[in-house]
Short mmCIF file of C-alpha atoms (C1' of nucleotides) in Angstrom, two decimals:
data_model
loop_
_atom_site.label_atom_id
_atom_site.label_comp_id
_atom_site.label_asym_id
_atom_site.label_seq_id
_atom_site.Cartn_x
_atom_site.Cartn_y
_atom_site.Cartn_z
CA MET A 1 3.78 -29.97 -25.02
CA ALA A 2 5.63 -27.44 -27.12
CA LYS A 3 8.89 -26.93 -25.31
CA VAL A 4 10.06 -23.47 -24.46
CA ASP A 5 13.29 -22.32 -25.91
CA PRO A 6 15.58 -21.76 -22.91
CA SER A 7 17.32 -18.91 -24.62
CA LEU A 8 14.10 -16.97 -24.55
CA VAL A 9 13.87 -16.96 -20.80
CA ALA A 10 17.50 -17.25 -19.74
CA HIS A 11 17.92 -13.53 -19.22
CA LEU A 12 14.98 -13.17 -16.84
CA PRO A 13 15.69 -12.20 -13.25
CA LEU A 14 14.21 -15.45 -12.03
CA PHE A 15 16.95 -17.37 -13.80
CA ALA A 16 19.85 -15.05 -13.15
CA GLY A 17 23.01 -17.03 -12.69
CA PHE A 18 21.79 -20.29 -14.16
CA LYS A 19 23.60 -22.41 -16.68
CA GLY A 20 21.84 -23.66 -19.76
CA GLU A 21 21.42 -27.18 -18.58
CA GLU A 22 20.16 -26.19 -15.15
CA LEU A 23 17.66 -23.98 -16.84
CA ASP A 24 16.63 -26.90 -18.96
CA GLU A 25 15.99 -28.99 -15.95
CA ILE A 26 13.86 -26.32 -14.38
CA LEU A 27 11.89 -25.69 -17.53
CA ARG A 28 11.20 -29.38 -17.91
CA GLU A 29 9.11 -29.24 -14.78
CA ALA A 30 6.80 -26.62 -16.20
CA ARG A 31 3.96 -26.97 -18.59
CA SER A 32 2.84 -24.12 -20.74
CA ALA A 33 -0.73 -22.96 -20.93
CA ARG A 34 -2.72 -20.48 -22.90
CA TYR A 35 -5.45 -18.26 -21.54
CA PRO A 36 -7.82 -16.35 -23.75
CA LYS A 37 -8.62 -12.73 -23.11
CA ASN A 38 -10.60 -12.46 -19.88
CA GLY A 39 -9.68 -16.01 -18.90
CA HIS A 40 -9.00 -16.64 -15.23
CA VAL A 41 -5.59 -18.08 -14.40
CA PHE A 42 -6.50 -18.49 -10.75
CA GLU A 43 -8.90 -17.05 -8.25
CA GLN A 44 -8.49 -15.42 -4.91
CA GLY A 45 -8.95 -18.01 -2.20
CA GLY A 46 -8.34 -20.93 -4.54
CA ASP A 47 -5.71 -23.52 -3.71
CA ALA A 48 -2.27 -22.41 -4.81
CA HIS A 49 -1.65 -25.30 -7.16
CA SER A 50 0.95 -23.63 -9.37
CA PHE A 51 3.20 -20.67 -9.79
CA PHE A 52 3.65 -18.94 -13.09
CA LEU A 53 5.88 -17.12 -15.49
CA LEU A 54 4.19 -14.99 -18.10
CA LEU A 55 5.52 -15.48 -21.60
CA HIS A 56 3.09 -13.48 -23.71
CA GLY A 57 0.16 -11.24 -23.01
CA HIS A 58 -0.83 -9.39 -19.89
CA ILE A 59 -2.31 -10.50 -16.61
CA ARG A 60 -4.19 -8.42 -14.11
CA ALA A 61 -3.89 -9.41 -10.45
CA ALA A 62 -6.74 -8.04 -8.37
CA LYS A 63 -7.82 -8.37 -4.78
CA THR A 64 -11.45 -8.34 -3.74
CA THR A 65 -12.89 -7.31 -0.39
CA PRO A 66 -15.58 -9.30 1.38
CA THR A 67 -18.01 -6.62 0.23
CA GLY A 68 -17.06 -7.03 -3.39
CA GLU A 69 -14.86 -4.03 -3.95
CA GLN A 70 -11.72 -4.60 -5.94
CA ILE A 71 -8.29 -3.16 -6.29
CA VAL A 72 -5.77 -3.97 -8.95
CA VAL A 73 -2.68 -5.30 -7.23
CA ARG A 74 -0.61 -5.09 -10.38
CA TYR A 75 -0.40 -5.81 -14.04
CA VAL A 76 1.96 -8.60 -14.97
CA ALA A 77 4.07 -8.09 -18.06
CA PRO A 78 5.84 -10.81 -20.05
CA GLY A 79 8.90 -12.15 -18.27
CA GLU A 80 7.47 -11.60 -14.81
CA THR A 81 6.48 -14.27 -12.36
CA PHE A 82 3.14 -14.34 -10.59
CA GLY A 83 1.08 -16.57 -8.38
CA LEU A 84 4.01 -17.10 -6.02
CA ALA A 85 1.64 -17.76 -3.15
CA MET A 86 3.24 -20.94 -1.98
CA ALA A 87 6.77 -19.63 -2.23
CA ILE A 88 5.81 -17.10 0.38
CA GLY A 89 4.03 -19.61 2.53
CA LEU A 90 0.42 -19.31 1.45
CA ALA A 91 -1.77 -22.25 0.62
CA GLN A 92 -4.33 -20.12 -1.19
CA TYR A 93 -3.93 -17.40 -3.76
CA PRO A 94 -4.39 -13.99 -2.18
CA ALA A 95 -5.66 -12.44 -5.41
CA THR A 96 -7.34 -13.25 -8.68
CA ALA A 97 -5.33 -13.38 -11.89
CA THR A 98 -7.10 -12.62 -15.14
CA ALA A 99 -5.68 -12.43 -18.63
CA VAL A 100 -6.44 -9.02 -20.09
CA ASP A 101 -5.17 -10.19 -23.44
CA ASP A 102 -4.61 -13.60 -24.92
CA SER A 103 -1.75 -14.85 -22.81
CA VAL A 104 0.71 -17.68 -22.60
CA VAL A 105 2.22 -18.78 -19.32
CA LEU A 106 4.61 -21.32 -17.98
CA ALA A 107 3.21 -23.08 -14.93
CA TRP A 108 5.05 -25.08 -12.33
CA PRO A 109 3.03 -27.24 -9.97
CA THR A 110 3.40 -26.04 -6.42
CA GLY A 111 4.90 -29.35 -5.44
CA THR A 112 7.95 -28.74 -7.58
CA TRP A 113 8.99 -25.61 -5.70
CA PRO A 114 10.58 -27.19 -2.63
CA ARG A 115 12.50 -29.60 -4.79
CA LEU A 116 13.67 -26.96 -7.22
CA VAL A 117 14.69 -24.61 -4.47
CA GLN A 118 16.62 -27.31 -2.73
CA LYS A 119 18.50 -28.17 -5.85
CA PHE A 120 18.87 -24.58 -7.03
CA PRO A 121 19.11 -22.26 -4.06
CA ALA A 122 19.58 -19.32 -6.38
CA LEU A 123 15.93 -19.65 -7.25
CA ALA A 124 15.08 -18.63 -3.73
CA THR A 125 17.39 -15.66 -3.67
CA ASN A 126 16.23 -14.51 -7.09
CA THR A 127 12.64 -14.78 -5.97
CA LEU A 128 13.50 -12.95 -2.80
CA GLN A 129 14.77 -10.06 -4.86
CA THR A 130 11.65 -10.02 -6.95
CA VAL A 131 9.31 -10.14 -4.00
CA GLY A 132 11.40 -7.52 -2.26
CA ALA A 133 11.12 -5.24 -5.26
CA ARG A 134 7.37 -5.67 -5.23
CA LEU A 135 7.29 -4.84 -1.56
CA GLN A 136 9.12 -1.63 -2.28
CA GLU A 137 6.73 -0.74 -5.05
CA THR A 138 3.77 -1.40 -2.84
CA HIS A 139 5.22 0.79 -0.13
CA THR A 140 5.65 3.51 -2.68
CA ARG A 141 2.04 3.06 -3.59
CA VAL A 142 1.01 3.47 0.04
CA LEU A 143 3.15 6.56 0.26
CA GLU A 144 1.50 8.04 -2.80
CA MET A 145 -1.97 7.22 -1.60
CA SER A 146 -1.18 8.88 1.70
CA THR A 147 0.40 12.03 0.44
CA GLN A 148 -0.76 12.82 -3.06
CA GLN A 149 -3.94 13.93 -4.68
CA VAL A 150 -5.82 11.75 -7.05
CA GLU A 151 -4.60 13.57 -10.13
CA GLN A 152 -0.98 12.96 -9.28
CA ARG A 153 -1.60 9.35 -8.44
CA VAL A 154 -3.26 8.79 -11.78
CA ALA A 155 -0.37 10.48 -13.52
CA HIS A 156 2.09 8.22 -11.74
CA ALA A 157 0.05 5.17 -12.56
CA LEU A 158 -0.03 6.00 -16.25
CA LEU A 159 3.67 6.66 -16.35
CA ARG A 160 4.37 3.34 -14.71
CA LEU A 161 2.11 1.50 -17.09
CA ALA A 162 3.77 3.23 -20.00
CA LYS A 163 7.17 2.29 -18.72
CA GLN A 164 6.26 -1.30 -18.06
CA SER A 165 4.11 -1.96 -21.08
CA GLY A 166 4.29 1.03 -23.33
CA LYS A 167 4.56 0.84 -27.08
CA LYS A 168 6.50 3.75 -28.54
CA LEU A 169 4.63 5.67 -31.16
CA ASP A 170 5.75 8.38 -33.51
CA HIS A 171 4.49 10.85 -31.04
CA GLY A 172 3.91 9.46 -27.57
CA VAL A 173 3.51 6.09 -25.92
CA GLU A 174 0.57 3.75 -26.02
CA ILE A 175 -0.30 1.41 -23.21
CA ASP A 176 -0.06 -1.96 -24.81
CA PHE A 177 -3.10 -3.74 -23.46
CA PRO A 178 -6.76 -3.00 -22.84
CA ILE A 179 -7.25 -1.02 -19.67
CA SER A 180 -10.38 0.78 -18.57
CA ARG A 181 -10.87 3.89 -16.47
CA GLN A 182 -12.26 1.56 -13.85
CA ASP A 183 -8.99 -0.35 -13.80
CA ILE A 184 -7.03 2.83 -13.30
CA ALA A 185 -9.38 3.83 -10.52
CA GLN A 186 -8.68 0.51 -8.85
CA MET A 187 -4.96 1.07 -9.14
CA THR A 188 -5.03 4.52 -7.63
CA GLY A 189 -7.68 4.24 -4.98
CA THR A 190 -10.32 6.42 -6.52
CA THR A 191 -13.47 6.07 -8.57
CA LEU A 192 -14.18 5.47 -12.21
CA HIS A 193 -15.82 8.87 -12.42
CA THR A 194 -12.93 10.82 -11.07
CA VAL A 195 -10.50 9.07 -13.39
CA SER A 196 -12.73 9.79 -16.34
CA ARG A 197 -12.91 13.46 -15.43
CA ILE A 198 -9.16 13.70 -15.06
CA LEU A 199 -8.42 11.95 -18.32
CA SER A 200 -10.98 14.04 -20.14
CA GLY A 201 -9.26 17.11 -18.83
CA TRP A 202 -5.90 15.88 -20.00
CA GLU A 203 -7.27 15.01 -23.37
CA GLN A 204 -8.53 18.59 -23.71
CA LEU A 205 -5.01 19.72 -23.07
CA GLY A 206 -3.60 17.32 -25.61
CA LEU A 207 -1.60 15.42 -23.00
CA ILE A 208 -3.23 12.12 -23.79
CA GLU A 209 -5.53 10.52 -26.23
CA GLY A 210 -8.00 7.96 -25.09
CA GLY A 211 -10.44 5.48 -26.35
CA ARG A 212 -12.34 2.50 -25.20
CA GLN A 213 -9.88 0.71 -22.94
CA ARG A 214 -7.06 2.51 -24.67
CA ILE A 215 -4.75 5.24 -23.54
CA ILE A 216 -2.02 7.00 -25.44
CA LEU A 217 0.31 9.35 -23.66
CA ARG A 218 1.03 12.11 -26.13
CA GLU A 219 3.07 14.25 -23.79
CA PRO A 220 4.72 11.92 -21.30
CA HIS A 221 6.97 14.65 -20.09
CA LYS A 222 4.14 17.00 -19.26
CA ILE A 223 2.38 14.20 -17.46
CA PHE A 224 5.55 13.60 -15.52
CA VAL A 225 5.57 17.22 -14.47
CA LEU A 226 1.98 16.88 -13.34
CA ALA A 227 2.85 13.79 -11.36
CA GLU A 228 5.69 15.41 -9.52
CA GLN A 229 4.32 18.80 -8.77
CA ASN A 230 2.84 19.48 -5.43
CA ALA A 231 -0.81 20.30 -5.67
CA GLY A 232 -1.59 23.97 -5.21
CA GLY A 233 1.23 25.60 -3.35
CA GLY A 234 3.92 23.80 -1.45
CA GLN A 235 5.30 24.80 1.89
CA ALA A 236 7.25 28.01 1.61
CA MET B 1 30.44 -8.81 23.28
CA ALA B 2 27.80 -10.37 25.43
CA LYS B 3 26.78 -13.45 23.51
CA VAL B 4 23.15 -14.10 22.78
CA ASP B 5 21.67 -17.25 24.14
CA PRO B 6 20.72 -19.28 21.06
CA SER B 7 17.73 -20.76 22.82
CA LEU B 8 16.19 -17.33 23.00
CA VAL B 9 16.04 -16.91 19.28
CA ALA B 10 15.82 -20.48 18.04
CA HIS B 11 12.06 -20.42 17.68
CA LEU B 12 11.98 -17.35 15.45
CA PRO B 13 10.73 -17.74 11.89
CA LEU B 14 14.09 -16.61 10.58
CA PHE B 15 15.73 -19.65 12.12
CA ALA B 16 13.05 -22.21 11.45
CA GLY B 17 14.62 -25.57 10.75
CA PHE B 18 18.05 -24.81 12.11
CA LYS B 19 20.04 -27.00 14.45
CA GLY B 20 21.64 -25.55 17.52
CA GLU B 21 25.13 -25.50 16.17
CA GLU B 22 24.13 -23.97 12.88
CA LEU B 23 22.34 -21.32 14.80
CA ASP B 24 25.46 -20.75 16.81
CA GLU B 25 27.47 -20.22 13.72
CA ILE B 26 25.01 -17.70 12.38
CA LEU B 27 24.79 -15.84 15.64
CA ARG B 28 28.53 -15.63 15.87
CA GLU B 29 28.51 -13.38 12.83
CA ALA B 30 26.28 -10.86 14.48
CA ARG B 31 27.09 -8.18 16.95
CA SER B 32 24.52 -6.84 19.31
CA ALA B 33 23.84 -3.17 19.73
CA ARG B 34 21.72 -0.98 21.89
CA TYR B 35 19.78 2.06 20.77
CA PRO B 36 18.29 4.54 23.16
CA LYS B 37 14.77 5.78 22.78
CA ASN B 38 14.61 7.95 19.64
CA GLY B 39 17.96 6.66 18.44
CA HIS B 40 18.31 6.08 14.72
CA VAL B 41 19.28 2.58 13.67
CA PHE B 42 19.63 3.61 10.05
CA GLU B 43 18.37 6.29 7.74
CA GLN B 44 16.55 6.25 4.47
CA GLY B 45 19.05 6.54 1.65
CA GLY B 46 21.96 5.45 3.82
CA ASP B 47 24.17 2.58 2.74
CA ALA B 48 22.71 -0.75 3.74
CA HIS B 49 25.58 -1.84 5.90
CA SER B 50 23.72 -4.33 8.08
CA PHE B 51 20.53 -6.22 8.55
CA PHE B 52 18.92 -6.62 11.92
CA LEU B 53 16.95 -8.74 14.31
CA LEU B 54 15.18 -6.92 17.10
CA LEU B 55 15.68 -8.48 20.50
CA HIS B 56 14.11 -5.93 22.83
CA GLY B 57 12.20 -2.73 22.36
CA HIS B 58 10.35 -1.37 19.38
CA ILE B 59 11.47 0.13 16.12
CA ARG B 60 9.54 2.37 13.82
CA ALA B 61 10.29 2.14 10.11
CA ALA B 62 9.20 5.23 8.23
CA LYS B 63 9.48 6.45 4.67
CA THR B 64 9.84 10.11 3.79
CA THR B 65 8.83 11.84 0.57
CA PRO B 66 11.06 14.35 -1.16
CA THR B 67 8.75 17.02 0.22
CA GLY B 68 9.21 15.84 3.76
CA GLU B 69 5.99 13.99 4.40
CA GLN B 70 6.28 10.71 6.21
CA ILE B 71 4.44 7.46 6.46
CA VAL B 72 5.05 4.72 8.97
CA VAL B 73 5.92 1.60 7.05
CA ARG B 74 5.61 -0.60 10.11
CA TYR B 75 6.48 -1.07 13.72
CA VAL B 76 8.99 -3.79 14.40
CA ALA B 77 8.36 -5.99 17.42
CA PRO B 78 10.94 -8.16 19.19
CA GLY B 79 11.78 -11.26 17.22
CA GLU B 80 11.26 -9.60 13.86
CA THR B 81 13.90 -8.83 11.30
CA PHE B 82 14.31 -5.44 9.69
CA GLY B 83 16.64 -3.55 7.45
CA LEU B 84 16.71 -6.40 4.95
CA ALA B 85 17.53 -3.98 2.16
CA MET B 86 20.42 -5.89 0.75
CA ALA B 87 18.70 -9.24 0.91
CA ILE B 88 16.18 -7.85 -1.53
CA GLY B 89 18.79 -6.28 -3.72
CA LEU B 90 19.01 -2.72 -2.47
CA ALA B 91 22.23 -0.97 -1.70
CA GLN B 92 20.52 1.75 0.35
CA TYR B 93 17.90 1.55 3.03
CA PRO B 94 14.51 2.50 1.64
CA ALA B 95 13.28 3.79 5.00
CA THR B 96 14.45 5.18 8.30
CA ALA B 97 14.48 3.00 11.40
CA THR B 98 14.09 4.69 14.75
CA ALA B 99 13.90 3.14 18.19
CA VAL B 100 10.68 4.23 19.84
CA ASP B 101 11.85 2.66 23.08
CA ASP B 102 15.22 1.63 24.35
CA SER B 103 16.01 -1.25 22.06
CA VAL B 104 18.49 -4.04 21.59
CA VAL B 105 19.23 -5.49 18.20
CA LEU B 106 21.39 -8.11 16.62
CA ALA B 107 23.16 -6.79 13.56
CA TRP B 108 24.78 -8.72 10.76
CA PRO B 109 27.07 -6.85 8.41
CA THR B 110 25.66 -6.89 4.90
CA GLY B 111 28.71 -8.75 3.69
CA THR B 112 27.83 -11.80 5.73
CA TRP B 113 24.52 -12.36 3.99
CA PRO B 114 25.75 -13.96 0.76
CA ARG B 115 28.01 -16.28 2.69
CA LEU B 116 25.35 -17.23 5.22
CA VAL B 117 22.75 -17.81 2.55
CA GLN B 118 25.11 -19.96 0.58
CA LYS B 119 25.87 -22.10 3.57
CA PHE B 120 22.33 -22.09 4.93
CA PRO B 121 19.86 -21.88 2.06
CA ALA B 122 16.98 -22.12 4.50
CA LEU B 123 17.80 -18.57 5.52
CA ALA B 124 16.74 -17.43 2.09
CA THR B 125 13.51 -19.36 2.09
CA ASN B 126 12.67 -18.24 5.60
CA THR B 127 13.33 -14.67 4.63
CA LEU B 128 11.26 -15.11 1.52
CA GLN B 129 8.34 -16.14 3.67
CA THR B 130 8.79 -13.14 5.89
CA VAL B 131 9.05 -10.69 3.06
CA GLY B 132 6.12 -12.36 1.37
CA ALA B 133 4.03 -11.95 4.48
CA ARG B 134 4.92 -8.27 4.59
CA LEU B 135 3.94 -7.91 0.98
CA GLN B 136 0.55 -9.38 1.79
CA GLU B 137 0.11 -7.04 4.70
CA THR B 138 1.03 -4.07 2.58
CA HIS B 139 -1.45 -5.11 -0.07
CA THR B 140 -4.09 -5.33 2.60
CA ARG B 141 -3.16 -1.85 3.63
CA VAL B 142 -3.60 -0.59 0.10
CA LEU B 143 -6.94 -2.32 -0.07
CA GLU B 144 -8.06 -0.67 3.14
CA MET B 145 -6.87 2.74 2.06
CA SER B 146 -8.76 2.33 -1.18
CA THR B 147 -12.03 1.07 0.16
CA GLN B 148 -12.49 2.14 3.76
CA GLN B 149 -13.11 5.33 5.57
CA VAL B 150 -10.61 6.80 7.93
CA GLU B 151 -12.42 5.65 11.04
CA GLN B 152 -12.30 2.03 9.99
CA ARG B 153 -8.69 2.25 8.99
CA VAL B 154 -7.77 3.64 12.36
CA ALA B 155 -9.71 0.89 14.06
CA HIS B 156 -7.86 -1.73 12.06
CA ALA B 157 -4.55 -0.12 12.79
CA LEU B 158 -5.17 -0.13 16.53
CA LEU B 159 -6.29 -3.73 16.49
CA ARG B 160 -3.15 -4.73 14.64
CA LEU B 161 -0.94 -2.84 17.02
CA ALA B 162 -2.72 -4.42 19.95
CA LYS B 163 -2.27 -7.85 18.47
CA GLN B 164 1.37 -7.35 17.65
CA SER B 165 2.44 -5.44 20.72
CA GLY B 166 -0.44 -5.41 23.14
CA LYS B 167 -0.11 -5.86 26.85
CA LYS B 168 -3.15 -7.51 28.37
CA LEU B 169 -4.69 -5.54 31.18
CA ASP B 170 -7.40 -6.43 33.62
CA HIS B 171 -9.83 -4.75 31.33
CA GLY B 172 -8.54 -4.20 27.83
CA VAL B 173 -5.23 -4.12 26.02
CA GLU B 174 -2.54 -1.49 26.12
CA ILE B 175 -0.24 -0.78 23.23
CA ASP B 176 3.13 -1.49 24.66
CA PHE B 177 5.22 1.36 23.33
CA PRO B 178 4.90 5.11 22.91
CA ILE B 179 2.84 5.99 19.88
CA SER B 180 1.41 9.36 19.01
CA ARG B 181 -1.73 10.35 17.10
CA GLN B 182 0.62 11.57 14.43
CA ASP B 183 2.11 8.09 14.13
CA ILE B 184 -1.30 6.57 13.73
CA ALA B 185 -2.15 9.17 11.13
CA GLN B 186 0.97 8.16 9.23
CA MET B 187 -0.04 4.52 9.40
CA THR B 188 -3.52 5.10 8.07
CA GLY B 189 -3.03 7.82 5.53
CA THR B 190 -4.79 10.61 7.31
CA THR B 191 -3.96 13.60 9.47
CA LEU B 192 -3.09 14.03 13.08
CA HIS B 193 -6.24 16.06 13.56
CA THR B 194 -8.60 13.50 12.18
CA VAL B 195 -7.06 10.77 14.30
CA SER B 196 -7.36 12.91 17.38
CA ARG B 197 -11.01 13.59 16.69
CA ILE B 198 -11.73 9.92 16.16
CA LEU B 199 -9.92 8.79 19.28
CA SER B 200 -11.58 11.51 21.33
CA GLY B 201 -14.90 10.24 20.11
CA TRP B 202 -14.06 6.69 21.07
CA GLU B 203 -12.84 7.78 24.44
CA GLN B 204 -16.22 9.44 25.04
CA LEU B 205 -17.83 6.12 24.30
CA GLY B 206 -15.49 4.31 26.65
CA LEU B 207 -13.98 2.23 23.85
CA ILE B 208 -10.48 3.40 24.52
CA GLU B 209 -8.47 5.36 26.97
CA GLY B 210 -5.69 7.56 25.81
CA GLY B 211 -2.88 9.66 27.02
CA ARG B 212 0.27 11.20 25.80
CA GLN B 213 1.62 8.65 23.34
CA ARG B 214 -0.42 5.99 25.04
CA ILE B 215 -3.48 4.08 23.97
CA ILE B 216 -5.47 1.50 25.84
CA LEU B 217 -8.17 -0.45 24.07
CA ARG B 218 -10.88 -0.94 26.66
CA GLU B 219 -13.36 -2.59 24.36
CA PRO B 220 -11.39 -4.38 21.67
CA HIS B 221 -14.42 -6.22 20.50
CA LYS B 222 -16.44 -3.09 19.93
CA ILE B 223 -13.54 -1.59 18.06
CA PHE B 224 -13.42 -4.70 15.96
CA VAL B 225 -17.06 -4.25 15.10
CA LEU B 226 -16.34 -0.66 14.12
CA ALA B 227 -13.48 -1.80 11.94
CA GLU B 228 -15.53 -4.34 10.07
CA GLN B 229 -18.74 -2.52 9.56
CA ASN B 230 -19.39 -0.81 6.31
CA ALA B 231 -19.77 2.90 6.78
CA GLY B 232 -23.32 4.06 6.62
CA GLY B 233 -25.42 1.39 4.93
CA GLY B 234 -24.05 -1.51 2.97
CA GLN B 235 -25.49 -2.85 -0.21
CA ALA B 236 -28.78 -4.63 0.43
"C1'" DG C 1 -27.16 -2.24 -41.23
"C1'" DG C 2 -29.28 -1.96 -36.96
"C1'" DC C 3 -29.14 -3.33 -32.10
"C1'" DT C 4 -27.25 -4.21 -27.66
"C1'" DC C 5 -24.29 -3.95 -24.04
"C1'" DG C 6 -20.22 -2.41 -21.77
"C1'" DT C 7 -17.55 1.80 -21.40
"C1'" DT C 8 -17.11 6.52 -20.95
"C1'" DT C 9 -18.58 11.17 -20.16
"C1'" DT C 10 -20.77 14.71 -17.62
"C1'" DG C 11 -23.80 17.32 -14.33
"C1'" DC C 12 -24.78 18.24 -9.61
"C1'" DG C 13 -25.37 18.10 -4.70
"C1'" DC C 14 -23.20 16.14 -0.60
"C1'" DT C 15 -19.94 15.17 2.94
"C1'" DA C 16 -15.90 13.19 4.89
"C1'" DT C 17 -11.83 14.95 5.64
"C1'" DC C 18 -8.45 18.35 5.34
"C1'" DG C 19 -6.02 22.62 6.75
"C1'" DC C 20 -5.34 26.32 9.55
"C1'" DA C 21 -5.52 28.48 13.97
"C1'" DA C 22 -5.72 28.50 18.68
"C1'" DA C 23 -6.23 26.77 23.22
"C1'" DC C 24 -4.99 23.14 26.40
"C1'" DT C 25 -2.26 19.66 29.08
"C1'" DG C 26 0.92 16.76 31.12
"C1'" DC C 27 6.05 15.92 31.35
"C1'" DC C 28 10.72 17.03 31.68
"C1'" DG C 29 14.49 19.85 32.75
"C1'" DG C 30 16.39 23.17 35.50
"C1'" DC D 1 8.54 24.33 42.17
"C1'" DC D 2 8.28 26.70 37.80
"C1'" DG D 3 8.53 27.36 32.96
"C1'" DG D 4 8.63 25.45 28.39
"C1'" DC D 5 7.53 22.29 24.98
"C1'" DA D 6 5.88 18.36 22.60
"C1'" DG D 7 1.78 16.24 22.07
"C1'" DT D 8 -3.19 16.72 21.99
"C1'" DT D 9 -7.76 18.63 21.53
"C1'" DT D 10 -11.16 21.40 19.27
"C1'" DG D 11 -13.52 24.84 16.31
"C1'" DC D 12 -14.49 26.33 11.85
"C1'" DG D 13 -14.44 27.13 7.05
"C1'" DA D 14 -12.88 25.18 2.49
"C1'" DT D 15 -12.86 21.55 -0.93
"C1'" DA D 16 -11.47 17.43 -3.26
"C1'" DG D 17 -13.58 13.76 -4.50
"C1'" DC D 18 -17.59 10.75 -3.98
"C1'" DG D 19 -22.11 8.98 -5.33
"C1'" DC D 20 -26.05 9.01 -7.96
"C1'" DA D 21 -28.26 9.62 -12.30
"C1'" DA D 22 -28.47 9.95 -17.04
"C1'" DA D 23 -26.89 10.63 -21.46
"C1'" DA D 24 -23.54 9.75 -25.13
"C1'" DC D 25 -20.63 6.62 -27.37
"C1'" DG D 26 -18.56 2.75 -29.84
"C1'" DA D 27 -17.41 -2.14 -30.77
"C1'" DG D 28 -19.06 -6.42 -31.77
"C1'" DC D 29 -23.04 -9.47 -32.93
"C1'" DC D 30 -26.95 -10.97 -35.45
#
DNA sequence: GGCTCGTTTTGCGCTATCGCAAACTGCCGG
DNA sequence: CCGGCAGTTTGCGATAGCGCAAAACGAGCC
């Protein structure tokens, strides 16, 4: 219904190199949709009927094991695409997408992708860059999980969240959407309990301030130091 | 020099949907190169001068931390592309590629990519699929590292290696290139020692047979069971 | 204003896995 | 044929982090 102002999205990586009228044509194919907090945009295993661009809000993409355990694949911030399953050759979504805040998305039916890509090859190369960047990030995540202790991984995770979705405060940065200790545990490969212990410790030290699904980094720099330093003693 | 027979590579995912003469044109841009066992194809941080297609042999892609720890990102089997750094927008290689066996590659100078993609947009979409598949695999890896014990992760790793590069034997499957316990540790996020203990245990049970940089899966099915089963007791 | 439920905190024992050290082994080079 | 060395095995503490249990807390609802 309500059309999206092209100028609002023209600068996004997905549309890099597009003229106004091309952009128009692409946007015409999308419909916009609103999801309330905790609403499901799509579910793991469901048919990949659409791909999305987040306009407002925040989306959590999570993957579930057969035994019911979950990990958070990533948090989607406004301006990012998600649900690209079909673009990478999948017929079903490999993860579940849930709005963690009231969110507004642009959705293109899967069927439009081949046509759009054919007409606008730059869409494919732009998407390739995006997916490639995510691959790099995921490799970094594997590297961290392999070589760092939980405390450092949590520190890195918070810094990334702050960078991606941080709201600057007078003193510190607040993560701009509701996120629980459990969520952080699922991002870093640990347990709710361990995250809680770590954050409590940091709060004692005045590094952060926490609340119910809220985290404020009061001393980002000190957390950065924590994240980088080798646990205990390094190799001489 | 020696031209590559197009029919040998025509069926690869990278070239899906290409006619013979298009293929020819693409192949003409590549040069082939040979790397001896343990030769470096490129190094992490080095300028991304080329992208590659592996024709023969096996390549190990590994990422190193500032402190010198490594993880194996993946093993490249013949027919797969690697070193796609520039296609995904990187100017430097994010990992080091080493031949684990005498290997032959096809190499395209980075500069050819934009031109090739412009002329053959399907290259971009094919590559997108490939990179997307790798992203999925990496997410699976994160999931495993987050939710499974070391023994199961090792089992999964061996099964994947066997599937990708296994040589069928009378009784069992042999991994077709030299791979050390250390390598497996770096694939699963554990230590050389733990891998050695696990494999020794399995060898006792007759599940595998090992040697210096060699692994034979004698009972793939039993290993599969090991890989899938929840450690200890699952939830009732 | 009081209640309820989801989130967070915290205590405590347990153990999978690490980390170090040392012995062993099969290949490769000379 | 004889070292020497990289890769492997194994033993033995040390411990980070898990898992369970329970209490404290706080936001929203009635």
